[in-house]
Short mmCIF file of C-alpha atoms in Angstrom, two decimals:
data_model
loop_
_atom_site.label_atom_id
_atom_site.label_comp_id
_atom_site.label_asym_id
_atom_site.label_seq_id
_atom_site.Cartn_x
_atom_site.Cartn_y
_atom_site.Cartn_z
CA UNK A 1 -16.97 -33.64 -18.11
CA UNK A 2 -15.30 -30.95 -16.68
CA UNK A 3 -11.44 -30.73 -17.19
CA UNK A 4 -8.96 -28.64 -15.25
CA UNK A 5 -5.56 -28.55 -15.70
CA UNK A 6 -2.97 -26.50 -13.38
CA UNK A 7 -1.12 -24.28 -15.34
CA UNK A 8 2.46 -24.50 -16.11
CA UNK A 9 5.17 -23.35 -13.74
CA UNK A 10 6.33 -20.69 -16.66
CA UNK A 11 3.18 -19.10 -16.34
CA UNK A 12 2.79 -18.90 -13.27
CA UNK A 13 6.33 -17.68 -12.74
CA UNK A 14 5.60 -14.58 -15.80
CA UNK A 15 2.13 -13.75 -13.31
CA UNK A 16 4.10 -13.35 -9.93
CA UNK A 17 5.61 -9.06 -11.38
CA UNK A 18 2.19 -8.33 -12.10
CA UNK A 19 0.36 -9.74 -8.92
CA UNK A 20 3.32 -8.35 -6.38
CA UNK A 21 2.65 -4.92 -8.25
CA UNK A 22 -1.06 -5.21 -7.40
CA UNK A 23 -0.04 -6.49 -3.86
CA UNK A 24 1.40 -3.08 -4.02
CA UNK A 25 -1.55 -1.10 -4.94
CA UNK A 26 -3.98 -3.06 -2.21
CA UNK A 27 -1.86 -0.37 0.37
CA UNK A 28 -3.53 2.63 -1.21
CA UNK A 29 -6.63 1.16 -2.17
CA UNK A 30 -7.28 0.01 1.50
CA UNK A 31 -6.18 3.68 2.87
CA UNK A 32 -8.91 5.44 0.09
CA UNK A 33 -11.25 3.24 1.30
CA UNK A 34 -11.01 4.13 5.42
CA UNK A 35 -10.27 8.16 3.99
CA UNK A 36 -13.28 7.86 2.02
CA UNK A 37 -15.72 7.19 5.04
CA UNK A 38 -14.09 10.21 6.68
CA UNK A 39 -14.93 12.30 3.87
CA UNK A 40 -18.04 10.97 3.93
CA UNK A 41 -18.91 11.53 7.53
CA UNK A 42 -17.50 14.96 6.54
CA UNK A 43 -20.13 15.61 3.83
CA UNK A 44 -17.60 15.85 1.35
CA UNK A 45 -18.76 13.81 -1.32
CA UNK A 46 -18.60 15.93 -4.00
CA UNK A 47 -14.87 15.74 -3.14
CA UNK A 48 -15.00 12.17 -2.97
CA UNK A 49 -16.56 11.85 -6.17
CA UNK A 50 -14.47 14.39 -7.84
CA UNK A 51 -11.17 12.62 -6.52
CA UNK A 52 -12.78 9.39 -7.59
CA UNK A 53 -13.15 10.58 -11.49
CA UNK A 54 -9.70 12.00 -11.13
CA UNK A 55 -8.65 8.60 -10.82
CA UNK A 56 -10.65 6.92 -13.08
CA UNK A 57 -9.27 9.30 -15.87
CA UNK A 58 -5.72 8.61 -14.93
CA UNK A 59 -6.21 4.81 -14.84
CA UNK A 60 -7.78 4.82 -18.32
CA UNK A 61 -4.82 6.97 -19.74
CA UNK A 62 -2.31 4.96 -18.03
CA UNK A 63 -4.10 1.76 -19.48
CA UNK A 64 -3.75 3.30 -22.75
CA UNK A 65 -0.04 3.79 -22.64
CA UNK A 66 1.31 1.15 -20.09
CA UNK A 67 -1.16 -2.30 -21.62
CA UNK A 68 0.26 -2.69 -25.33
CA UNK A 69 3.49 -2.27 -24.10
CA UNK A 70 3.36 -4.33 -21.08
CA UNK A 71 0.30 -6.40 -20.45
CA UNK A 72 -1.24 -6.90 -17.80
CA UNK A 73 1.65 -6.01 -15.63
CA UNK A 74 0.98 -2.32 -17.15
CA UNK A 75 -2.15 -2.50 -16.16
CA UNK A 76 -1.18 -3.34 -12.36
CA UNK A 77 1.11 -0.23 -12.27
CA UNK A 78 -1.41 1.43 -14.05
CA UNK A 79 -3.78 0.60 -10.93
CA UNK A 80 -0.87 1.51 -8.65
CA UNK A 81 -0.25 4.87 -10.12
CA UNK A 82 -3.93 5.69 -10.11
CA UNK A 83 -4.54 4.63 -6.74
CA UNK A 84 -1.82 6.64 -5.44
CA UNK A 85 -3.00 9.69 -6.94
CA UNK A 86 -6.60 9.26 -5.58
CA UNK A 87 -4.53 8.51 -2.31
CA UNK A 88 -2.44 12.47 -2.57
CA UNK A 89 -5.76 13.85 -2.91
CA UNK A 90 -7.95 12.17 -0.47
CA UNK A 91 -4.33 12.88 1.49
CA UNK A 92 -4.38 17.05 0.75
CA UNK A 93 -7.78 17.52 1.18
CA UNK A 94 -8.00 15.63 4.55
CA UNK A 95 -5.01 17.56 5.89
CA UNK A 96 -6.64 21.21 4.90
CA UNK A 97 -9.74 19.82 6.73
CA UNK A 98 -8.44 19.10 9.76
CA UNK A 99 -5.40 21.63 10.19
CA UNK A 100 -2.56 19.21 10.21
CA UNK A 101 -0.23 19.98 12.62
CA UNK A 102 2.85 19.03 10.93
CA UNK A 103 5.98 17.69 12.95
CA UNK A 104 9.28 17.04 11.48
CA UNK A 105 10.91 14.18 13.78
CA UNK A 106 7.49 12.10 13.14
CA UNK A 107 7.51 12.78 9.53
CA UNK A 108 11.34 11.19 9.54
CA UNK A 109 10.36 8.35 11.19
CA UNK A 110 7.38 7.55 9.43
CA UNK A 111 9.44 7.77 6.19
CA UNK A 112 12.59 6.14 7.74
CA UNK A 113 10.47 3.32 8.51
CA UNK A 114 8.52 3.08 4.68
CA UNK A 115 12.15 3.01 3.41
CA UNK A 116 12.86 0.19 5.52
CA UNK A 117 10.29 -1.59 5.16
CA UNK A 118 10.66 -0.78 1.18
CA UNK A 119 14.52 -2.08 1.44
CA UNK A 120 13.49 -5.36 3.61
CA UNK A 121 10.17 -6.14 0.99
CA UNK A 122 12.97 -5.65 -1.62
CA UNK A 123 15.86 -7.73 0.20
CA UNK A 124 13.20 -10.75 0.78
CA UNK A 125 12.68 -11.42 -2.83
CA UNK A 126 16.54 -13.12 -3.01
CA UNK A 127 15.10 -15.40 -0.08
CA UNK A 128 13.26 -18.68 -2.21
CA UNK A 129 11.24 -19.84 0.24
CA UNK A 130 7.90 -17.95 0.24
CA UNK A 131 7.37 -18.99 4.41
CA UNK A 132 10.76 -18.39 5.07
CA UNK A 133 10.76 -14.75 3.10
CA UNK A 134 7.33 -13.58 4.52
CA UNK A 135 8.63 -14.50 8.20
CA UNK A 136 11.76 -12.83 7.67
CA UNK A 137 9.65 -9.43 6.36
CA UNK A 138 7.55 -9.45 9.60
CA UNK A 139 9.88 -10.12 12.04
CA UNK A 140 12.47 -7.21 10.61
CA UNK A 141 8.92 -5.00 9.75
CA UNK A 142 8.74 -5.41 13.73
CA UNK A 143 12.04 -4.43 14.46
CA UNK A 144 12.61 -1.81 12.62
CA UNK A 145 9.32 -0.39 13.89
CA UNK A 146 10.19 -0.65 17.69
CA UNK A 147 13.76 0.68 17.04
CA UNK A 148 12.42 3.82 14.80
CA UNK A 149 9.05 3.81 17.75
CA UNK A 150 6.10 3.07 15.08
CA UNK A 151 5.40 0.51 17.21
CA UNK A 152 4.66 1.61 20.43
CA UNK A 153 5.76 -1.36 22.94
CA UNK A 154 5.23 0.76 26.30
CA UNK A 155 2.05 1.60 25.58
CA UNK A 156 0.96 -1.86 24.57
CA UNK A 157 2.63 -3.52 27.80
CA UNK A 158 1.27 -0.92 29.90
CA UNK A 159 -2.34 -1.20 28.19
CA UNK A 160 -1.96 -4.92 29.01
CA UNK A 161 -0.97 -4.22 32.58
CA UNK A 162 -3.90 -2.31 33.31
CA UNK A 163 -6.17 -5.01 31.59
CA UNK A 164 -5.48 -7.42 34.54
#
């Protein structure tokens, strides 16, 4: 026989920190992963690998510090942290490849929008309903992001135009 039982709603309720924190880390984890085939195109693989080891090290030594403490939601941060740091590098490295041009106004609103979108993933958690908080989140993500221009509508209803 096999037996399966759905665990209780206290457990579930002590695993939703730790799997929101490695929601978290999926955002760097995805962006190593596309910078990685660029440094790859780029024959940079001995970069790639040394970033990669970088990371590896951190994770273990944040595992160390962050898991008796904290469980397995230290381990999540401890992926977070690690992937972040592989992200700065892969991040530097990348920018001294290329000769980054760097301009101020799109810097702002780049980080203007991260902090809203950090303040509205924040705000959403006092919302109970999980539909109702992840449709609230997208519609103000979309918002924000044509008010601050991140999202482009002229060029999208103008690319559509010319579709026709």
């Amino acid at each position: 026989k096999i037996y399966f039982s759905f665990p209780s709603h206290d457990r579930v309720s002590l695993a939703v920190p730790t799997f929101r924190m490695l929601m978290l880390s999926v955002v760097p984890t995805s962006i190593v992963l596309i910078l990685g085939t660029y440094l790859t195109a780029n024959g940079s693989l001995k970069k790639l690998n040394t970033f990669s080891f970088v990371g590896l090290i951190l994770n273990i030594v944040f595992n160390f510090i962050l898991i008796p403490k904290h469980g397995s939601f230290g381990a999540a941060v401890s992926t977070l942290i690690g992937q972040s740091m592989i992200l700065i590098l892969y991040l530097i490295s990348i920018w001294k490849m290329i000769h980054f041009q760097f301009k101020l106004n799109e810097a702002i609103r780049f980080f203007g929008y991260v902090v809203f979108l950090g303040l509205a993933y924040i705000g959403s958690f006092w919302i109970k309903n999980q539909l109702v908080q992840l449709t609230c989140f997208i519609t103000i993500a979309g918002i924000i992001g044509l008010i601050v221009g991140m999202i482009p509508l002229k060029s999208i209803v103008h690319s559509l135009k010319n579709e026709k």
